[in-house]
Amino acid sequence: MNAIPAVASDVPEQRSGGPEDVPQGWQERGRALVVRFGPAVWCYAVLKLIGFTVFMKLLTFAGDYATKPARFGGGANPWDVVASWDGWWYQQVAQFGYHPALVAIPNGPVGFNVEQNSAAFFPLYPGLMRLTSDVTGLGLYGAGMLVSVVASLFAAAGIYAVVERMSGPRAGVIAAGIWAIAPGSGAEWAVYSDSLFVALAAWACYFVMTKQWIAAGVITLVAGLNRPTSAALIGAVGLAAIVELYRRESGVLRPLAAMLLAPIGLLGYVAWVGWRTGEWGGYFRLQHDAWLHYFDWGQGTWHAIRGVLLGRNDYPFAFPVPDLLATLIVLSLPVLIVLLVRLRPPLVLTAYTLATIVSVLGSLGIFGNVSRYLLPAFPLFIALAVGMRKLSWPVLAAVLGSGAVASGWYAGYVIFELGVP
């Protein structure tokens, strides 16, 4: 992925000549990348580090993690919390691989009819964890954190690239900063696949915007091996490719190749799970009957919001504080969508954002995780970044810095300790 940030216009033309010219060309290339992406990446990293530090301090102050099982939000140290819940499953995949099966649970809890299985977790992130562990000698926890942190920096660079192309470099830096403090951003520096997916999604969108169709198709294919939510990205890239085919501005072969490549990763993994479980819909049955996570046309979201507004806990996976924050986020979505559409963004961004929102709000799951599930919808931050670019840097530092401090609570502690991420 080291070559992802570079586009043809960013790389100085190499001089012809002796071997001494080659290192100079690479130095210029590296310098150009640092100059272009450095401010956004540093802005993101500093804000994220502030939020992560506050998160760890809150964990230490509360001390509740020490009384919880390591698998469910606990551990020997505060930082062990970010490797619990889904992080535990990713480590299981990285260490032992997959053993897909649909094992029925006789007389189980209502809605849970099949035993949970690691096949529900896509292979790219745990595969990179295992590879990083083998290469560096780090344990799976350290390797997972390293992959997530590095991926988050690539995600910040990708968000910057997208927003810079639309609204200039200042807005791009601010957008990267907003992503660092966004609701749900606690999952960015954790043993979770979220940062890796956003990195792939942002660069796939950028490649579509710059009409690098083969790169967009390949990146989307890889994203399909990371999370099932890649379906939104696949649809957006495919729709943009169809429009490009109609316009014939990029020929036929490249947009067509992108459209055909994009779904291979997602479909391939789902088909493999179906083959291994002996049921072609095995992956979806696993999600439905083992995790109670499936598309229900928004009924779960409606019941959760109704419960929050009426002060009731009569809906699945009720967690008062995370659910209240999730409700506020859902109520803010119409405003953010209108502000985004008014900017007339490229089709791929609009389609990807709307498809992500529909997928999140239309599915039954842990409602308090809406903030995390919407983390890939980074285009929602573009209008905010555009509006904030008129602020002076000191004012921006105060606003984003205050948000970073607060994010340690609402984006970290609330999700991992007061709910289930």
Coordinates of C-alpha atoms in Angstrom, one line a residue:
M1 CA 0.0 0.0 0.0
N2 CA 3.0 2.3 0.1
A3 CA 2.4 3.4 -3.5
I4 CA -1.3 4.3 -2.9
P5 CA -0.9 8.0 -2.1
A6 CA 1.1 8.7 -5.2
V7 CA -0.6 9.8 -8.4
A8 CA 1.1 10.7 -11.6
S9 CA 0.8 14.5 -11.0
D10 CA 2.5 14.1 -7.6
V11 CA 5.7 12.5 -8.8
P12 CA 8.4 14.6 -10.4
E13 CA 9.4 13.5 -13.9
Q14 CA 12.6 11.4 -13.5
R15 CA 15.7 12.5 -15.3
S16 CA 17.4 10.3 -17.8
G17 CA 21.0 9.6 -17.0
G18 CA 23.2 7.5 -14.7
P19 CA 22.3 5.5 -11.6
E20 CA 22.9 8.5 -9.4
D21 CA 19.7 10.0 -10.8
V22 CA 17.5 7.2 -9.4
P23 CA 17.9 7.8 -5.7
Q24 CA 17.4 11.5 -6.3
G25 CA 14.1 10.7 -8.1
W26 CA 12.9 8.6 -5.1
Q27 CA 14.0 11.3 -2.7
E28 CA 12.0 13.9 -4.6
R29 CA 9.0 11.5 -4.7
G30 CA 9.2 10.9 -1.0
R31 CA 9.6 14.6 -0.3
A32 CA 6.5 15.4 -2.5
L33 CA 4.4 12.9 -0.6
V34 CA 5.5 14.3 2.8
V35 CA 4.8 17.8 1.7
R36 CA 1.4 16.9 0.4
F37 CA 0.1 14.5 3.0
G38 CA 2.3 15.3 6.1
P39 CA 0.1 18.1 7.6
A40 CA -3.1 16.0 7.4
V41 CA -1.4 12.9 8.8
W42 CA 0.2 14.8 11.6
C43 CA -3.1 16.6 12.4
Y44 CA -4.9 13.2 12.6
A45 CA -2.1 11.5 14.6
V46 CA -1.8 14.3 17.2
L47 CA -5.6 14.5 17.7
K48 CA -6.0 10.7 17.8
L49 CA -3.2 10.4 20.4
I50 CA -4.8 13.0 22.6
G51 CA -8.1 11.1 22.5
F52 CA -6.5 7.7 23.0
T53 CA -4.6 9.0 26.0
V54 CA -7.8 10.4 27.6
F55 CA -9.5 7.0 26.9
M56 CA -6.7 5.1 28.7
K57 CA -6.8 7.6 31.6
L58 CA -10.6 7.1 32.0
L59 CA -10.1 3.3 32.0
T60 CA -7.5 3.6 34.7
F61 CA -9.6 6.0 36.8
A62 CA -12.7 3.8 36.7
G63 CA -10.9 0.5 37.1
D64 CA -13.9 -1.5 35.9
Y65 CA -11.9 -3.2 33.3
A66 CA -10.0 -5.2 36.0
T67 CA -13.3 -6.9 37.1
K68 CA -14.4 -7.9 33.6
P69 CA -13.3 -11.0 31.6
A70 CA -10.5 -10.3 29.1
R71 CA -12.8 -11.3 26.3
F72 CA -15.6 -8.9 27.2
G73 CA -14.1 -5.5 27.8
G74 CA -11.6 -6.4 30.5
G75 CA -8.0 -7.3 30.9
A76 CA -4.9 -7.0 33.1
N77 CA -4.1 -3.5 31.8
P78 CA -6.2 -0.6 30.5
W79 CA -4.9 -1.1 27.0
D80 CA -6.1 -4.7 26.9
V81 CA -9.7 -3.4 26.5
V82 CA -9.1 -2.4 22.9
A83 CA -8.3 -6.0 22.1
S84 CA -11.5 -7.4 23.6
W85 CA -14.9 -8.0 22.0
D86 CA -14.4 -8.3 18.2
G87 CA -10.6 -7.9 18.8
W88 CA -10.7 -11.3 20.6
W89 CA -12.3 -12.9 17.6
Y90 CA -9.7 -11.4 15.2
Q91 CA -6.9 -12.8 17.3
Q92 CA -8.5 -16.2 17.2
V93 CA -8.6 -16.1 13.4
A94 CA -5.0 -14.9 13.2
Q95 CA -3.9 -17.6 15.5
F96 CA -6.0 -20.6 14.6
G97 CA -7.6 -19.8 11.2
Y98 CA -11.2 -20.6 10.3
H99 CA -13.4 -23.6 11.1
P100 CA -16.7 -22.5 9.6
A101 CA -19.7 -24.4 10.9
L102 CA -23.4 -24.0 11.6
V103 CA -23.9 -25.6 15.0
A104 CA -27.5 -25.3 16.3
I105 CA -28.1 -24.3 19.9
P106 CA -31.0 -26.2 21.4
N107 CA -33.2 -24.1 23.7
G108 CA -30.9 -21.1 23.3
P109 CA -31.7 -17.4 24.0
V110 CA -34.4 -15.9 21.8
G111 CA -33.0 -15.2 18.3
F112 CA -29.7 -17.0 18.9
N113 CA -30.1 -20.3 17.2
V114 CA -26.6 -21.0 16.0
E115 CA -23.2 -21.0 17.9
Q116 CA -21.0 -18.0 17.1
N117 CA -18.2 -18.7 14.8
S118 CA -15.1 -16.8 13.6
A119 CA -16.2 -17.2 10.0
A120 CA -18.3 -14.1 10.6
F121 CA -15.1 -12.0 10.6
F122 CA -13.5 -11.3 7.2
P123 CA -9.9 -12.5 6.6
L124 CA -7.9 -9.4 5.4
Y125 CA -7.3 -7.8 8.8
P126 CA -6.5 -11.0 10.8
G127 CA -4.3 -12.1 7.9
L128 CA -2.3 -8.9 8.1
M129 CA -2.1 -9.3 11.8
R130 CA -0.6 -12.8 11.4
L131 CA 1.8 -11.6 8.7
T132 CA 2.9 -8.6 10.8
S133 CA 3.4 -10.8 13.8
D134 CA 5.5 -13.3 11.8
V135 CA 7.7 -10.5 10.3
T136 CA 8.2 -8.3 13.3
G137 CA 8.1 -10.9 16.2
L138 CA 5.3 -8.9 17.9
G139 CA 2.5 -10.8 19.5
L140 CA -0.9 -10.8 17.9
Y141 CA -2.1 -7.9 20.0
G142 CA 0.9 -5.7 19.1
A143 CA 0.6 -6.7 15.5
G144 CA -3.1 -5.9 15.4
M145 CA -2.5 -2.5 16.9
L146 CA 0.3 -1.8 14.5
V147 CA -1.8 -2.7 11.5
S148 CA -4.7 -0.5 12.8
V149 CA -2.5 2.5 13.6
V150 CA -0.7 2.4 10.2
A151 CA -3.9 1.9 8.4
S152 CA -5.5 4.9 10.2
L153 CA -2.6 7.1 8.9
F154 CA -3.3 5.8 5.3
A155 CA -7.0 6.5 5.9
A156 CA -6.3 10.1 7.0
A157 CA -4.2 10.6 3.9
G158 CA -6.9 9.1 1.8
I159 CA -9.6 11.4 3.3
Y160 CA -7.3 14.3 2.8
A161 CA -6.8 13.4 -0.9
V162 CA -10.5 13.2 -1.5
V163 CA -11.4 16.4 0.2
E164 CA -8.3 18.3 -1.2
R165 CA -9.6 17.5 -4.7
M166 CA -13.0 18.8 -3.9
S167 CA -12.3 21.8 -1.7
G168 CA -8.6 22.4 -1.3
P169 CA -5.8 21.4 1.0
R170 CA -7.0 23.3 4.1
A171 CA -10.3 21.6 4.1
G172 CA -8.5 18.3 3.5
V173 CA -6.4 18.7 6.7
I174 CA -9.5 19.6 8.7
A175 CA -11.4 16.6 7.4
A176 CA -8.6 14.3 8.5
G177 CA -8.7 15.9 11.9
I178 CA -12.5 15.6 12.2
W179 CA -12.2 11.9 11.4
A180 CA -9.8 11.5 14.3
I181 CA -12.4 12.8 16.8
A182 CA -15.6 11.5 15.1
P183 CA -18.1 9.5 17.1
G184 CA -16.9 5.9 16.9
S185 CA -13.3 6.8 16.3
G186 CA -12.3 4.8 19.4
A187 CA -12.2 1.8 17.1
E188 CA -9.5 3.4 14.9
W189 CA -6.7 2.5 17.3
A190 CA -7.9 -0.9 18.4
V191 CA -7.7 -4.5 17.3
Y192 CA -10.5 -3.8 14.9
S193 CA -10.7 -3.7 11.1
D194 CA -12.3 -0.3 10.9
S195 CA -9.3 1.8 10.1
L196 CA -8.1 -0.6 7.4
F197 CA -11.5 -0.5 5.7
V198 CA -11.7 3.3 5.7
A199 CA -8.2 3.5 4.3
L200 CA -9.2 1.2 1.4
A201 CA -12.6 3.0 0.9
A202 CA -11.1 6.5 0.8
W203 CA -8.5 5.6 -1.7
A204 CA -11.0 3.6 -3.8
C205 CA -13.1 6.7 -4.0
Y206 CA -10.1 8.9 -4.8
F207 CA -9.1 6.6 -7.7
V208 CA -12.6 6.8 -9.1
M209 CA -12.5 10.6 -8.8
T210 CA -9.2 10.6 -10.7
K211 CA -10.5 8.0 -13.2
Q212 CA -7.8 5.5 -12.2
W213 CA -10.4 2.7 -12.8
I214 CA -8.1 -0.4 -12.5
A215 CA -6.7 0.8 -9.2
A216 CA -10.2 1.6 -7.9
G217 CA -11.4 -1.9 -8.9
V218 CA -8.5 -3.6 -7.2
I219 CA -8.7 -1.6 -4.0
T220 CA -12.4 -2.3 -3.8
L221 CA -11.8 -6.0 -4.4
V222 CA -9.4 -6.0 -1.4
A223 CA -11.8 -4.0 0.7
G224 CA -14.3 -6.8 0.1
L225 CA -12.0 -9.2 2.0
N226 CA -12.1 -6.9 5.0
R227 CA -15.7 -6.2 5.9
P228 CA -19.2 -7.0 4.7
T229 CA -20.0 -3.3 4.6
S230 CA -17.8 -3.2 1.5
A231 CA -21.1 -3.8 -0.3
A232 CA -21.8 -0.1 -0.1
L233 CA -18.4 0.7 -1.7
I234 CA -18.8 -2.0 -4.4
G235 CA -22.2 -0.5 -5.3
A236 CA -20.8 3.0 -5.5
V237 CA -17.8 2.1 -7.6
G238 CA -20.0 0.0 -9.9
L239 CA -22.5 2.8 -10.3
A240 CA -19.8 5.3 -11.1
A241 CA -18.3 2.9 -13.6
I242 CA -21.7 2.5 -15.3
V243 CA -22.1 6.2 -15.6
E244 CA -18.5 6.5 -17.0
L245 CA -19.3 3.8 -19.6
Y246 CA -22.3 5.8 -20.7
R247 CA -20.2 8.9 -21.0
R248 CA -17.4 7.1 -22.7
E249 CA -14.8 9.5 -21.3
S250 CA -12.4 6.8 -20.2
G251 CA -13.2 4.2 -22.9
V252 CA -14.9 1.0 -22.1
L253 CA -12.3 -1.5 -20.8
R254 CA -11.1 0.3 -17.7
P255 CA -14.5 1.2 -16.1
L256 CA -15.8 -2.3 -17.1
A257 CA -12.8 -3.9 -15.5
A258 CA -13.3 -1.9 -12.3
M259 CA -17.0 -2.9 -12.2
L260 CA -16.1 -6.6 -12.6
L261 CA -13.2 -6.6 -10.2
A262 CA -14.9 -4.7 -7.4
P263 CA -17.2 -7.5 -6.0
I264 CA -14.8 -10.4 -6.3
G265 CA -13.4 -10.2 -2.8
L266 CA -16.8 -10.0 -1.0
L267 CA -18.5 -12.6 -3.1
G268 CA -15.5 -14.9 -3.0
Y269 CA -15.4 -15.0 0.8
V270 CA -19.1 -15.3 1.3
A271 CA -19.1 -18.2 -1.2
W272 CA -16.2 -19.9 0.6
V273 CA -18.0 -19.7 3.9
G274 CA -21.1 -21.1 2.2
W275 CA -19.1 -24.0 0.7
R276 CA -17.4 -24.8 4.0
T277 CA -20.6 -24.7 6.0
G278 CA -22.5 -26.8 3.4
E279 CA -25.1 -24.1 3.0
W280 CA -24.7 -21.4 0.3
G281 CA -26.3 -18.8 2.5
G282 CA -24.2 -20.0 5.4
Y283 CA -22.5 -16.6 6.0
F284 CA -25.9 -14.8 6.2
R285 CA -27.4 -17.5 8.4
L286 CA -24.4 -17.1 10.8
Q287 CA -24.9 -13.4 11.0
H288 CA -28.7 -13.8 11.5
D289 CA -28.8 -16.7 13.9
A290 CA -25.5 -16.3 15.8
W291 CA -25.1 -12.5 16.0
L292 CA -28.7 -11.3 15.5
H293 CA -27.3 -8.9 12.9
Y294 CA -29.3 -8.7 9.6
F295 CA -31.1 -6.2 7.4
D296 CA -34.6 -5.7 8.8
W297 CA -35.6 -2.5 6.9
G298 CA -34.9 -0.3 9.9
Q299 CA -37.3 -1.9 12.4
G300 CA -34.5 -2.3 14.9
T301 CA -33.3 1.3 14.6
W302 CA -36.9 2.6 15.0
H303 CA -37.5 0.5 18.1
A304 CA -34.2 1.6 19.6
I305 CA -34.8 5.3 18.9
R306 CA -38.4 5.0 20.2
G307 CA -37.1 3.3 23.4
V308 CA -34.5 6.0 24.0
L309 CA -36.9 8.9 23.4
L310 CA -39.5 7.3 25.8
G311 CA -36.9 6.2 28.4
R312 CA -37.5 2.5 27.9
N313 CA -35.1 -0.5 27.5
D314 CA -37.6 -2.7 25.6
Y315 CA -35.4 -3.3 22.5
P316 CA -32.5 -5.6 21.8
F317 CA -29.0 -4.7 23.1
A318 CA -30.1 -1.7 25.1
F319 CA -27.2 0.4 26.5
P320 CA -28.5 3.8 27.8
V321 CA -25.5 6.1 27.3
P322 CA -24.3 4.7 23.9
D323 CA -27.9 4.6 22.7
L324 CA -28.5 8.2 23.6
L325 CA -25.4 9.3 21.6
A326 CA -26.5 7.1 18.7
T327 CA -29.9 8.7 18.7
L328 CA -28.3 12.2 18.5
I329 CA -26.1 11.0 15.6
V330 CA -29.1 9.6 13.7
L331 CA -31.1 12.8 14.2
S332 CA -28.1 14.8 12.8
L333 CA -27.8 12.7 9.7
P334 CA -30.4 14.6 7.6
V335 CA -28.6 17.9 8.1
L336 CA -25.2 16.4 7.3
I337 CA -26.6 14.7 4.1
V338 CA -28.2 18.0 2.9
L339 CA -24.9 19.9 3.5
L340 CA -23.0 17.2 1.6
V341 CA -25.4 17.2 -1.3
R342 CA -25.2 21.0 -1.6
L343 CA -21.5 20.7 -2.3
R344 CA -22.3 18.5 -5.4
P345 CA -19.7 15.9 -4.6
P346 CA -18.7 13.2 -7.2
L347 CA -21.3 10.5 -7.7
V348 CA -19.1 7.9 -6.0
L349 CA -19.0 9.8 -2.7
T350 CA -22.7 10.4 -2.7
A351 CA -23.6 6.8 -3.5
Y352 CA -21.1 5.4 -1.1
T353 CA -22.3 7.6 1.8
L354 CA -26.0 7.0 1.2
A355 CA -25.5 3.3 0.8
T356 CA -23.5 3.1 4.0
I357 CA -26.2 5.0 5.9
V358 CA -29.0 2.8 4.6
S359 CA -27.0 -0.3 5.4
V360 CA -26.4 0.9 9.0
L361 CA -29.9 2.2 9.8
G362 CA -31.6 -0.6 7.9
S363 CA -30.0 -3.4 9.9
L364 CA -30.7 -4.9 13.3
G365 CA -27.7 -4.8 15.5
I366 CA -26.3 -3.1 18.6
F367 CA -27.8 0.3 18.2
G368 CA -25.2 2.0 20.4
N369 CA -22.6 1.0 17.7
V370 CA -24.2 3.3 15.1
S371 CA -21.3 5.8 15.8
R372 CA -18.8 3.1 14.9
Y373 CA -20.8 1.6 12.0
L374 CA -21.0 5.1 10.4
L375 CA -17.3 5.7 10.8
P376 CA -16.7 4.7 7.1
A377 CA -19.1 7.4 6.0
F378 CA -16.3 10.0 6.0
P379 CA -17.8 12.2 3.3
L380 CA -20.3 13.4 5.9
F381 CA -17.4 15.4 7.4
I382 CA -16.6 17.2 4.2
A383 CA -19.2 20.0 4.6
L384 CA -18.0 20.6 8.2
A385 CA -14.4 20.8 7.0
V386 CA -15.4 23.2 4.3
G387 CA -17.3 25.4 6.7
M388 CA -14.4 25.3 9.3
R389 CA -11.7 26.2 6.8
K390 CA -12.4 29.9 7.3
L391 CA -11.3 29.7 10.9
S392 CA -7.8 30.7 11.9
W393 CA -5.4 27.9 12.8
P394 CA -5.4 28.8 16.5
V395 CA -9.2 28.6 16.6
L396 CA -9.1 25.4 14.7
A397 CA -6.5 24.0 17.1
A398 CA -8.8 24.9 20.0
V399 CA -11.9 23.4 18.5
L400 CA -10.3 20.2 17.3
G401 CA -8.2 19.8 20.4
S402 CA -11.3 20.1 22.6
G403 CA -13.0 17.6 20.5
A404 CA -10.0 15.3 20.8
V405 CA -10.1 15.4 24.6
A406 CA -13.9 14.8 24.6
S407 CA -13.5 11.9 22.1
G408 CA -11.6 9.9 24.7
W409 CA -14.9 9.6 26.5
Y410 CA -17.7 9.6 23.8
A411 CA -15.7 7.7 21.1
G412 CA -13.6 5.4 23.4
Y413 CA -14.8 4.9 26.9
V414 CA -18.6 4.9 26.1
I415 CA -18.3 2.4 23.3
F416 CA -15.8 -0.1 24.9
E417 CA -16.9 0.2 28.5
L418 CA -20.5 1.4 28.7
G419 CA -21.6 -0.6 25.6
V420 CA -20.4 -3.4 23.3
P421 CA -18.3 -2.2 20.3

